[in-house]
Short mmCIF file of C-alpha atoms and ligand atoms in Angstrom, two decimals:
data_model
loop_
_atom_site.label_atom_id
_atom_site.label_comp_id
_atom_site.label_asym_id
_atom_site.label_seq_id
_atom_site.Cartn_x
_atom_site.Cartn_y
_atom_site.Cartn_z
CA MET A 180 7.21 21.48 -8.62
CA LYS A 181 4.21 20.40 -10.73
CA ILE A 182 3.48 16.69 -10.24
CA ALA A 183 0.76 14.49 -11.86
CA PHE A 184 0.32 11.59 -9.64
CA VAL A 185 -1.63 8.70 -11.32
CA THR A 186 -3.05 5.85 -9.24
CA ALA A 187 -5.49 2.89 -9.28
CA GLU A 188 -6.46 3.27 -5.66
CA ILE A 189 -6.86 6.20 -3.14
CA THR A 190 -8.06 6.07 0.37
CA PRO A 191 -10.90 6.56 1.31
CA PHE A 192 -12.49 6.42 -2.17
CA ALA A 193 -11.05 3.02 -3.19
CA LYS A 194 -8.74 0.94 -1.17
CA VAL A 195 -7.53 -2.69 -1.61
CA GLY A 196 -4.06 -2.33 0.01
CA GLY A 197 -1.26 -0.02 0.99
CA LEU A 198 -1.15 1.65 -2.45
CA ALA A 199 -4.41 3.52 -1.55
CA ASP A 200 -2.92 4.94 1.71
CA VAL A 201 0.23 6.07 -0.02
CA SER A 202 -1.71 7.59 -2.99
CA ALA A 203 -3.57 9.86 -0.47
CA ALA A 204 -0.82 10.58 2.08
CA LEU A 205 2.04 11.29 -0.18
CA PRO A 206 0.31 13.82 -2.64
CA ALA A 207 -1.42 15.51 0.40
CA GLU A 208 1.98 16.12 1.94
CA LEU A 209 3.53 17.32 -1.29
CA HIS A 210 0.49 19.69 -1.60
CA ARG A 211 0.91 20.83 2.01
CA ARG A 212 4.55 21.76 1.25
CA GLY A 213 3.44 24.03 -1.63
CA HIS A 214 3.83 21.81 -4.65
CA GLU A 215 1.21 21.82 -7.37
CA VAL A 216 -0.08 18.28 -7.30
CA ARG A 217 -2.81 16.81 -9.51
CA VAL A 218 -3.92 13.28 -8.44
CA PHE A 219 -5.91 11.26 -11.00
CA ALA A 220 -7.79 8.07 -10.00
CA PRO A 221 -10.81 6.19 -11.62
CA LEU A 222 -14.07 6.99 -10.23
CA TYR A 223 -15.15 3.41 -9.35
CA ARG A 224 -18.67 2.58 -8.30
CA ARG A 225 -17.72 2.05 -4.63
CA ALA A 226 -16.26 5.65 -4.37
CA ARG A 227 -19.70 7.10 -5.15
CA THR A 228 -21.30 6.74 -1.70
CA PRO A 229 -24.33 9.06 -0.88
CA ASP A 230 -22.36 11.29 1.48
CA ARG A 231 -19.79 12.25 -1.25
CA VAL A 232 -20.05 14.96 -3.76
CA PHE A 233 -18.07 14.85 -6.99
CA THR A 234 -17.92 18.12 -8.87
CA PRO A 235 -17.71 18.12 -12.60
CA VAL A 236 -14.88 20.16 -13.99
CA ASP A 237 -15.89 22.85 -16.47
CA ASP A 238 -15.58 21.82 -20.08
CA LEU A 239 -14.30 18.29 -19.00
CA ASP A 240 -17.57 16.66 -18.72
CA ARG A 241 -17.13 14.87 -22.03
CA VAL A 242 -13.63 14.46 -23.36
CA GLU A 243 -13.21 11.99 -26.32
CA ILE A 244 -9.80 10.60 -27.29
CA LYS A 245 -8.81 7.72 -29.52
CA VAL A 246 -6.73 4.89 -28.00
CA GLY A 247 -5.75 2.30 -30.54
CA PRO A 248 -9.10 1.12 -32.07
CA HIS A 249 -11.17 2.55 -29.23
CA THR A 250 -12.80 5.84 -28.78
CA LEU A 251 -12.52 6.70 -25.10
CA ILE A 252 -15.12 8.94 -23.66
CA PHE A 253 -14.79 10.31 -20.13
CA GLY A 254 -15.56 13.20 -17.78
CA VAL A 255 -13.35 14.55 -14.95
CA LYS A 256 -14.98 15.20 -11.53
CA THR A 257 -13.22 16.48 -8.37
CA ALA A 258 -13.58 15.65 -4.72
CA THR A 259 -11.40 17.04 -1.89
CA LEU A 260 -9.44 14.59 0.08
CA PRO A 261 -10.68 14.40 3.65
CA LYS A 262 -8.44 16.23 6.20
CA SER A 263 -6.63 18.01 3.37
CA SER A 264 -7.33 20.75 0.88
CA LEU A 265 -6.02 18.61 -1.89
CA VAL A 266 -8.34 18.10 -4.78
CA VAL A 267 -8.40 14.74 -6.45
CA HIS A 268 -9.36 14.50 -10.16
CA PHE A 269 -11.46 11.36 -10.91
CA ILE A 270 -11.80 9.83 -14.29
CA ASP A 271 -15.61 9.17 -14.79
CA CYS A 272 -15.95 6.50 -17.29
CA PRO A 273 -18.71 4.39 -16.09
CA GLY A 274 -18.25 1.82 -18.98
CA LEU A 275 -15.01 1.01 -17.35
CA TYR A 276 -15.14 1.73 -13.52
CA ASP A 277 -18.91 1.43 -12.63
CA ARG A 278 -18.35 -2.19 -11.53
CA ASP A 279 -18.32 -4.24 -8.32
CA GLY A 280 -14.86 -4.07 -6.63
CA VAL A 281 -11.88 -2.25 -7.64
CA TYR A 282 -9.86 -4.87 -9.68
CA THR A 283 -11.75 -7.34 -11.81
CA GLU A 284 -10.96 -10.31 -13.92
CA ASP A 285 -12.92 -9.05 -16.74
CA PRO A 286 -11.41 -9.40 -20.24
CA ASP A 287 -10.74 -5.55 -20.41
CA GLU A 288 -8.91 -5.16 -17.18
CA HIS A 289 -5.83 -4.09 -18.99
CA PHE A 290 -7.80 -1.49 -20.94
CA ARG A 291 -9.31 -0.07 -17.84
CA TYR A 292 -5.82 1.12 -16.76
CA VAL A 293 -4.47 2.04 -20.15
CA ALA A 294 -7.55 4.30 -20.31
CA LEU A 295 -6.62 5.78 -16.98
CA CYS A 296 -3.30 6.76 -18.18
CA TYR A 297 -4.48 8.36 -21.31
CA ALA A 298 -7.36 10.13 -19.52
CA ALA A 299 -4.93 11.49 -16.93
CA LEU A 300 -2.49 12.93 -19.47
CA SER A 301 -5.28 14.11 -21.75
CA ALA A 302 -6.86 15.96 -18.56
CA CYS A 303 -3.40 17.67 -17.89
CA GLN A 304 -3.53 18.94 -21.50
CA HIS A 305 -7.25 20.25 -21.04
CA LEU A 306 -6.51 21.69 -17.61
CA GLY A 307 -3.36 23.53 -19.03
CA PHE A 308 -1.29 21.64 -16.40
CA SER A 309 2.28 20.99 -17.43
CA PRO A 310 3.79 18.53 -15.06
CA ASP A 311 7.44 18.40 -14.23
CA ILE A 312 6.85 14.94 -13.00
CA VAL A 313 4.32 12.23 -13.93
CA HIS A 314 4.33 9.82 -11.10
CA ALA A 315 3.07 6.26 -12.08
CA ASN A 316 2.31 3.68 -9.45
CA ASP A 317 2.49 -0.12 -10.09
CA TRP A 318 1.45 -1.91 -13.18
CA GLN A 319 -1.76 -0.26 -13.60
CA THR A 320 -0.06 3.06 -14.67
CA ALA A 321 3.30 1.75 -15.57
CA LEU A 322 2.75 2.35 -19.20
CA LEU A 323 2.60 6.17 -18.50
CA PRO A 324 6.44 6.67 -19.23
CA LEU A 325 6.22 4.98 -22.58
CA ILE A 326 2.97 6.66 -23.48
CA LEU A 327 4.63 10.17 -22.67
CA LYS A 328 7.50 9.22 -24.82
CA ALA A 329 5.74 7.57 -27.84
CA ARG A 330 2.45 9.49 -28.01
CA LEU A 331 2.87 12.87 -26.39
CA SER A 332 6.56 14.04 -26.97
CA TRP A 333 5.01 16.23 -29.77
CA ASP A 334 3.16 18.30 -27.16
CA LYS A 335 6.05 20.53 -26.27
CA ASN A 336 3.71 23.10 -24.83
CA ARG A 337 2.14 20.69 -22.24
CA PHE A 338 4.96 18.25 -21.52
CA PRO A 339 8.19 20.23 -22.38
CA ASN A 340 10.55 18.67 -19.84
CA THR A 341 8.30 16.19 -18.24
CA ARG A 342 9.98 13.34 -16.44
CA SER A 343 8.44 10.11 -15.10
CA VAL A 344 8.81 8.39 -11.91
CA LEU A 345 7.43 4.71 -11.48
CA THR A 346 6.92 3.55 -7.91
CA ILE A 347 6.76 -0.34 -7.48
CA HIS A 348 4.55 -0.93 -4.47
CA ASN A 349 4.49 -4.72 -5.13
CA LEU A 350 6.48 -6.37 -7.75
CA ALA A 351 4.18 -9.59 -7.40
CA HIS A 352 1.50 -7.93 -9.58
CA GLN A 353 3.09 -7.02 -12.90
CA GLY A 354 0.23 -6.58 -15.34
CA VAL A 355 1.02 -9.40 -17.85
CA PHE A 356 -1.25 -9.49 -20.80
CA GLY A 357 -1.40 -11.29 -24.25
CA ALA A 358 0.36 -9.59 -27.14
CA GLU A 359 -2.85 -9.57 -28.96
CA THR A 360 -3.82 -6.56 -26.63
CA LEU A 361 -1.04 -4.41 -28.03
CA ALA A 362 -3.49 -2.40 -30.08
CA ASP A 363 -5.53 -1.66 -26.95
CA THR A 364 -2.53 0.12 -25.50
CA GLY A 365 -2.61 2.68 -28.28
CA LEU A 366 1.03 1.91 -28.81
CA GLN A 367 0.94 -0.36 -31.83
CA ASP A 368 3.04 2.04 -33.87
CA SER A 369 5.60 1.82 -31.04
CA ALA A 370 5.67 -2.04 -30.83
CA HIS A 371 9.52 -1.84 -31.36
CA LEU A 372 9.75 -0.21 -27.94
CA PHE A 373 8.31 -2.93 -25.96
CA HIS A 374 10.53 -5.79 -24.82
CA GLN A 375 11.01 -7.71 -28.08
CA ASP A 376 11.57 -11.27 -26.62
CA GLN A 377 8.43 -10.88 -24.50
CA LEU A 378 6.52 -9.53 -27.39
CA ASN A 379 7.65 -12.51 -29.47
CA ALA A 380 6.78 -14.88 -26.73
CA GLY A 381 3.27 -13.39 -26.81
CA VAL A 382 3.23 -11.17 -23.88
CA ILE A 383 3.24 -7.54 -22.83
CA ASN A 384 4.48 -6.89 -19.22
CA TYR A 385 3.33 -3.49 -18.04
CA MET A 386 5.65 -3.29 -15.02
CA LEU A 387 8.64 -4.24 -17.08
CA THR A 388 7.69 -1.58 -19.76
CA GLY A 389 7.57 1.00 -16.91
CA ILE A 390 11.01 -0.01 -15.58
CA MET A 391 12.51 0.30 -19.04
CA TYR A 392 11.17 3.85 -19.74
CA ALA A 393 10.58 5.70 -16.34
CA THR A 394 13.14 8.39 -15.72
CA ALA A 395 13.51 6.99 -12.14
CA VAL A 396 12.24 3.90 -10.55
CA THR A 397 11.50 3.70 -6.87
CA THR A 398 10.18 1.12 -4.51
CA VAL A 399 8.88 1.47 -1.04
CA SER A 400 11.72 0.40 1.17
CA PRO A 401 15.43 0.20 0.87
CA THR A 402 15.61 -3.49 1.79
CA TYR A 403 12.91 -4.37 -0.87
CA ALA A 404 14.84 -2.27 -3.40
CA ARG A 405 17.72 -4.58 -2.82
CA GLU A 406 15.66 -7.78 -2.63
CA ILE A 407 13.94 -7.22 -5.95
CA GLN A 408 17.36 -6.85 -7.67
CA THR A 409 18.22 -10.42 -6.67
CA ASP A 410 16.73 -13.42 -8.81
CA LEU A 411 15.08 -14.67 -5.72
CA GLY A 412 13.22 -11.44 -4.98
CA GLY A 413 12.77 -9.98 -8.40
CA GLY A 414 12.38 -13.17 -10.61
CA MET A 415 12.36 -12.29 -14.30
CA LEU A 416 12.49 -8.49 -13.60
CA ALA A 417 15.58 -8.60 -11.53
CA PRO A 418 18.04 -8.19 -14.44
CA PHE A 419 16.02 -5.15 -15.61
CA LEU A 420 16.20 -3.63 -12.28
CA ARG A 421 19.85 -4.41 -11.98
CA ALA A 422 20.52 -2.72 -15.21
CA ARG A 423 18.85 0.34 -13.91
CA ARG A 424 20.43 0.18 -10.44
CA SER A 425 21.63 3.64 -10.30
CA THR A 426 18.00 4.98 -10.51
CA VAL A 427 16.31 2.34 -8.64
CA VAL A 428 15.80 3.82 -5.10
CA GLY A 429 14.05 2.28 -2.12
CA ILE A 430 11.98 5.03 -0.17
CA LEU A 431 10.26 3.95 2.88
CA ASN A 432 6.44 4.82 2.84
CA GLY A 433 5.27 7.14 5.54
CA ILE A 434 2.11 6.71 7.52
CA SER A 435 -0.62 9.29 7.80
CA ALA A 436 0.01 11.30 11.03
CA ASP A 437 -3.67 12.17 11.28
CA GLU A 438 -5.32 9.11 10.36
CA TRP A 439 -3.26 6.90 12.56
CA ASN A 440 -2.89 8.91 15.76
CA PRO A 441 -3.77 7.20 19.05
CA GLU A 442 -4.11 10.74 20.65
CA THR A 443 -6.90 11.74 18.29
CA ASP A 444 -8.16 8.49 16.77
CA GLY A 445 -12.01 8.74 16.71
CA ASP A 446 -12.42 4.92 15.95
CA ILE A 447 -11.15 3.76 19.34
CA LYS A 448 -12.62 3.71 22.78
CA LYS A 449 -10.08 5.78 24.61
CA GLN A 450 -7.43 8.08 23.11
CA TYR A 451 -3.97 7.75 24.57
CA SER A 452 -0.33 8.72 24.19
CA ALA A 453 3.04 7.77 25.29
CA ALA A 454 2.44 9.74 28.39
CA SER A 455 -0.90 8.13 29.18
CA LEU A 456 -0.35 4.55 27.99
CA GLU A 457 -2.76 3.12 30.56
CA GLY A 458 -5.42 4.37 28.29
CA LYS A 459 -4.49 1.55 25.96
CA GLU A 460 -6.01 -1.08 28.36
CA ALA A 461 -9.61 0.30 27.79
CA ASN A 462 -9.01 -0.37 24.09
CA LYS A 463 -8.04 -3.86 24.73
CA ARG A 464 -11.08 -4.46 26.82
CA ASP A 465 -13.27 -2.91 24.21
CA LEU A 466 -11.66 -4.98 21.45
CA LEU A 467 -12.19 -8.19 23.16
CA THR A 468 -15.59 -7.37 24.05
CA GLN A 469 -16.36 -6.57 20.32
CA MET A 470 -14.63 -9.72 19.26
CA GLY A 471 -16.48 -11.84 21.82
CA LEU A 472 -13.53 -12.83 23.82
CA PRO A 473 -12.95 -12.78 27.69
CA TYR A 474 -10.55 -10.14 28.99
CA SER A 475 -7.53 -10.78 31.16
CA ALA A 476 -4.94 -8.15 31.98
CA ASP A 477 -2.26 -10.92 32.24
CA VAL A 478 -2.78 -12.46 28.87
CA PRO A 479 -1.35 -10.59 25.95
CA VAL A 480 -3.46 -10.16 22.74
CA ALA A 481 -1.87 -10.58 19.31
CA GLY A 482 -3.42 -8.80 16.41
CA ILE A 483 -3.46 -9.45 12.65
CA VAL A 484 -4.89 -7.11 9.98
CA SER A 485 -4.09 -8.33 6.61
CA ARG A 486 -5.14 -9.35 3.15
CA LEU A 487 -5.08 -13.08 3.33
CA THR A 488 -2.70 -13.99 0.58
CA TRP A 489 0.28 -16.13 0.15
CA GLN A 490 2.57 -13.03 0.42
CA LYS A 491 1.67 -12.70 4.20
CA GLY A 492 3.10 -15.95 5.34
CA LEU A 493 0.03 -16.50 7.50
CA GLU A 494 0.10 -20.23 7.10
CA LEU A 495 2.73 -20.16 9.90
CA VAL A 496 0.51 -18.75 12.34
CA PRO A 497 -1.80 -21.71 13.59
CA GLY A 498 1.28 -24.04 13.98
CA ALA A 499 3.36 -21.31 15.61
CA LEU A 500 0.79 -20.06 18.11
CA MET A 501 -0.87 -23.49 19.01
CA PRO A 502 1.31 -24.24 22.05
CA PHE A 503 0.80 -20.70 23.34
CA LEU A 504 -3.02 -20.85 22.79
CA ALA A 505 -3.33 -24.27 24.37
CA ALA A 506 -1.40 -23.12 27.44
CA GLY A 507 -3.67 -20.00 27.78
CA ARG A 508 -0.73 -17.71 27.32
CA LEU A 509 -2.08 -15.68 24.32
CA GLN A 510 -5.22 -14.50 22.62
CA LEU A 511 -5.33 -13.74 19.03
CA VAL A 512 -7.61 -11.24 17.03
CA VAL A 513 -7.63 -11.51 13.19
CA LEU A 514 -9.22 -9.12 10.62
CA GLY A 515 -8.83 -9.93 7.00
CA SER A 516 -10.23 -11.64 3.99
CA GLY A 517 -8.85 -13.26 1.01
CA ALA A 518 -7.94 -16.81 -0.05
CA ASP A 519 -10.08 -19.70 1.26
CA LEU A 520 -7.14 -21.43 2.67
CA TYR A 521 -6.20 -18.79 5.06
CA GLU A 522 -9.85 -17.88 5.90
CA GLY A 523 -10.42 -21.65 6.64
CA GLN A 524 -7.38 -21.87 8.88
CA PHE A 525 -8.43 -18.85 11.18
CA MET A 526 -12.06 -20.28 11.22
CA GLU A 527 -10.67 -23.53 12.36
CA LEU A 528 -8.40 -21.95 14.92
CA GLN A 529 -11.40 -19.89 16.25
CA ARG A 530 -13.37 -23.07 16.58
CA ARG A 531 -10.63 -24.87 18.42
CA PHE A 532 -9.97 -21.98 20.80
CA PRO A 533 -13.26 -20.18 21.16
CA LYS A 534 -12.22 -18.04 24.21
CA GLN A 535 -8.88 -17.21 22.77
CA VAL A 536 -9.29 -16.64 19.07
CA SER A 537 -11.62 -14.42 17.14
CA PHE A 538 -11.55 -13.96 13.37
CA TYR A 539 -13.56 -11.24 11.61
CA ARG A 540 -13.67 -12.09 7.91
CA GLY A 541 -14.07 -8.84 5.92
CA PHE A 542 -12.79 -5.30 5.65
CA SER A 543 -13.38 -2.71 8.38
CA ASN A 544 -11.31 0.32 8.89
CA LYS A 545 -12.68 0.84 12.25
CA LEU A 546 -11.86 -2.63 13.46
CA ALA A 547 -8.33 -2.14 12.03
CA HIS A 548 -7.88 0.90 14.30
CA MET A 549 -9.41 -0.96 17.13
CA ILE A 550 -6.87 -3.77 16.72
CA GLU A 551 -3.99 -1.35 16.50
CA ALA A 552 -5.11 0.29 19.76
CA GLY A 553 -6.22 -2.80 21.68
CA ALA A 554 -3.83 -5.42 20.86
CA ASP A 555 -0.48 -5.85 22.71
CA LEU A 556 1.31 -7.60 19.92
CA PHE A 557 1.04 -7.34 16.13
CA LEU A 558 2.00 -10.25 13.85
CA MET A 559 3.43 -9.97 10.44
CA PRO A 560 5.20 -13.08 9.32
CA SER A 561 5.38 -11.97 5.66
CA ARG A 562 7.01 -13.98 2.97
CA PHE A 563 7.99 -10.69 1.53
CA GLU A 564 6.73 -7.15 2.27
CA PRO A 565 7.54 -4.30 0.05
CA CYS A 566 7.00 -1.78 2.82
CA GLY A 567 4.21 -2.72 5.23
CA LEU A 568 2.06 -0.15 6.79
CA ASN A 569 0.62 -2.02 9.76
CA GLN A 570 3.89 -2.53 11.57
CA MET A 571 4.42 1.37 11.59
CA TYR A 572 0.80 1.81 12.72
CA SER A 573 1.61 -0.66 15.44
CA LEU A 574 4.71 1.15 16.62
CA ARG A 575 2.82 4.42 16.78
CA TYR A 576 0.03 2.76 19.04
CA GLY A 577 2.53 1.03 21.44
CA THR A 578 1.50 -2.28 19.93
CA VAL A 579 4.77 -4.40 19.75
CA PRO A 580 5.31 -5.83 16.32
CA ILE A 581 6.56 -9.31 15.58
CA VAL A 582 7.81 -9.47 12.07
CA ARG A 583 9.82 -11.45 9.52
CA LYS A 584 12.93 -9.77 8.55
CA THR A 585 12.07 -8.87 5.02
CA GLY A 586 11.44 -5.71 2.94
CA GLY A 587 10.20 -2.76 4.86
CA LEU A 588 9.59 -4.89 7.99
CA ALA A 589 13.36 -5.21 8.34
CA ASP A 590 13.81 -1.52 7.85
CA THR A 591 11.36 -0.32 10.43
CA VAL A 592 11.37 -2.85 13.42
CA GLN A 593 14.62 -3.15 15.35
CA PRO A 594 15.06 -6.37 17.42
CA PHE A 595 14.55 -5.71 21.16
CA ASN A 596 17.62 -6.24 23.30
CA SER A 597 16.55 -6.88 26.89
CA VAL A 598 20.06 -6.11 28.19
CA THR A 599 20.36 -2.67 26.56
CA GLY A 600 16.61 -1.85 26.42
CA ALA A 601 17.02 -0.95 22.73
CA GLY A 602 14.82 -2.00 19.96
CA THR A 603 11.09 -1.78 19.07
CA GLY A 604 9.94 -5.34 18.42
CA PHE A 605 10.72 -9.01 17.74
CA VAL A 606 12.20 -9.99 14.47
CA PHE A 607 12.77 -13.40 12.89
CA ASP A 608 14.44 -14.54 9.79
CA LEU A 609 13.61 -18.02 8.65
CA LEU A 610 10.13 -18.52 7.25
CA SER A 611 9.17 -21.23 9.49
CA GLU A 612 6.73 -22.05 12.26
CA SER A 613 9.41 -22.71 14.65
CA SER A 614 11.25 -19.27 14.00
CA LEU A 615 7.87 -17.37 14.42
CA ALA A 616 7.13 -19.41 17.56
CA ALA A 617 10.60 -18.56 18.95
CA ALA A 618 9.92 -14.84 18.27
CA VAL A 619 6.55 -15.10 20.04
CA ASN A 620 8.22 -16.92 22.92
CA ARG A 621 10.88 -14.03 23.18
CA ALA A 622 7.97 -11.47 23.42
CA LEU A 623 6.24 -13.63 26.02
CA GLN A 624 9.41 -13.70 28.05
CA VAL A 625 9.55 -9.88 28.20
CA TRP A 626 5.75 -9.39 28.59
CA PRO A 627 5.57 -10.07 32.38
CA HIS A 628 8.28 -7.61 33.12
CA ARG A 629 6.19 -4.51 33.05
CA THR A 630 8.98 -1.85 33.06
CA ALA A 631 10.87 -3.65 30.10
CA TRP A 632 7.65 -4.02 28.18
CA ARG A 633 6.71 -0.35 28.79
CA ARG A 634 10.23 0.64 27.63
CA LEU A 635 9.68 -1.52 24.43
CA GLN A 636 6.40 0.13 23.75
CA LEU A 637 7.78 3.64 24.22
CA ASN A 638 10.81 2.96 22.06
CA GLY A 639 8.29 2.14 19.22
CA MET A 640 5.98 5.20 20.00
CA ALA A 641 9.21 7.46 19.71
CA GLN A 642 9.77 6.37 16.15
CA ASP A 643 8.80 8.89 13.38
CA TYR A 644 7.58 7.07 10.31
CA THR A 645 5.20 9.83 9.20
CA TRP A 646 5.21 11.24 5.72
CA ALA A 647 6.32 14.64 7.01
CA ARG A 648 9.67 12.90 7.21
CA GLN A 649 9.66 10.85 4.10
CA VAL A 650 8.29 13.42 1.71
CA SER A 651 11.54 15.28 1.50
CA VAL A 652 13.29 12.17 0.09
CA TYR A 653 10.57 12.18 -2.76
CA GLU A 654 11.22 15.88 -3.28
CA GLU A 655 15.04 14.99 -3.76
CA LEU A 656 14.21 12.26 -6.16
CA TYR A 657 12.09 14.41 -8.26
CA ARG A 658 14.70 17.08 -8.46
CA ARG A 659 17.28 14.49 -9.48
CA ALA A 660 14.77 13.06 -12.07
CA LEU A 661 14.46 16.49 -13.61
CA THR A 662 18.30 16.50 -14.27
CA LEU A 663 18.33 13.02 -16.01
P1 LIG B 732 -0.70 -4.45 1.49
O1 LIG B 732 -0.59 -3.20 0.73
O2 LIG B 732 0.21 -5.63 1.09
O3 LIG B 732 -2.13 -4.96 1.74
P2 LIG B 732 0.15 -2.78 3.77
O4 LIG B 732 0.56 -3.22 5.17
O5 LIG B 732 1.16 -1.97 3.04
O6 LIG B 732 -0.15 -4.23 2.93
O7 LIG B 732 -1.19 -2.10 3.83
C1 LIG B 732 -2.37 -2.71 4.09
C2 LIG B 732 -3.32 -1.69 4.38
O8 LIG B 732 -4.68 -2.18 4.29
C3 LIG B 732 -3.28 -1.21 5.90
O9 LIG B 732 -3.70 0.25 6.03
C4 LIG B 732 -4.23 -2.15 6.55
O10 LIG B 732 -4.72 -1.62 7.79
C5 LIG B 732 -5.27 -2.32 5.51
N1 LIG B 732 -6.02 -3.58 5.64
C6 LIG B 732 -5.67 -4.73 5.03
N2 LIG B 732 -6.66 -5.65 5.41
C7 LIG B 732 -7.71 -4.89 5.95
C8 LIG B 732 -8.95 -5.33 6.48
N3 LIG B 732 -9.56 -6.50 6.29
N4 LIG B 732 -9.76 -4.38 7.09
C9 LIG B 732 -9.31 -3.14 7.21
N5 LIG B 732 -8.07 -2.75 6.77
C10 LIG B 732 -7.28 -3.59 6.17
#
């Protein structure tokens, strides 16, 4: 199949969260399986590091198109995805993308991504690429299905039977902008195709528009697909998702088998596998040294790697862990940045327990790998979690996840049963300090029993959540979309 995959983030060029990992790994796997895949992403300032070469595409160094009242001028440059032969097409438009950070709060934020949609489709036309599927991701590219329908259906040459897929990576971000920006979408003539009540109320919701017009809508885990169709989980978009329930599918994200593999991981002190799990201990020592904490073989280390936002439920952590920290039964290593509230709480926890808690405020891929390899436990008490990648990395690294039973966490971590020895982690339901504390306590009960603990680790390491497995589900979905 021919697939145009359009995304606001792609690892390692520009990553904010899980979307970036998926946008690299899924297309790479589709490409490996022989599909013709073109990935389109913005060429942000942060992607242009001195070690990277971006090659201009012949005849596409200066493309000019009209989008509403704007004349959009952009170039297309390519770079190869590391560890793959997949070529990524970057939209080079410095006026929009040469800024600090990936997302901004600038007044033209909506237009930065409208432009991405138009530029990607225009690049398909110039490249002579006729996609069977245009795959949009999250609100940033959710206008693609409507743009295809309203603006490009005349181009029977290039988009003869093109179908669209919208993947919702996180429904919390919907791209809601004032109706006065309608002209900027280049869809003013198609105002009647937007949700009329919303438009009359003065807003345009990009995600909603995508849900209305995509041939198929997917999200990133079966449980999240169910949750967002409830009023509690889906809010005002729930009725629209319910209305399309026959085409709303939850497909679990995969993890990159190359990037997250304890047997080959170049970021960790000592590589290891299920057959040589002792090697993990060297990584624990190394992690603690790096984080300035003393090492003890008997005390388990819990890790957190996360955006520090409301979604992640991290306000439960200090209260839940306090008794275990005070009793010297646990250490905690945290990597993340985000809201002051959470940064402050981890700084405070570190101040109170300097020998047991260490907080690194910032973003570090290497440290994320070191934590996955060196921690014994991994905490994800998320309020909601569309899929979550870290718990799957943890399973692969023999690091036992403690997760809240929500979204993809519920789909990927099975509660450990100490009688049967089945299960891969510890799961709690209620979003409360005491429920999290009870789950941590269950883990600490098993921890001293080395055989049981080893069994738990090996159960997790035996799971296969790599893209190699998940990609065939997307292939089926694309095939089905072509028949709709
Ligand atoms: P989300 O997309 O909500 O942020 P996911 O678990 O799906 O959550 O993906 C998060 C990704 O971002 C993981 O690959 C994780 O390792 C990475 N990550 C998050 N915060 C940091 C950080 N501070 N440093 C390094 N990697 C991070």
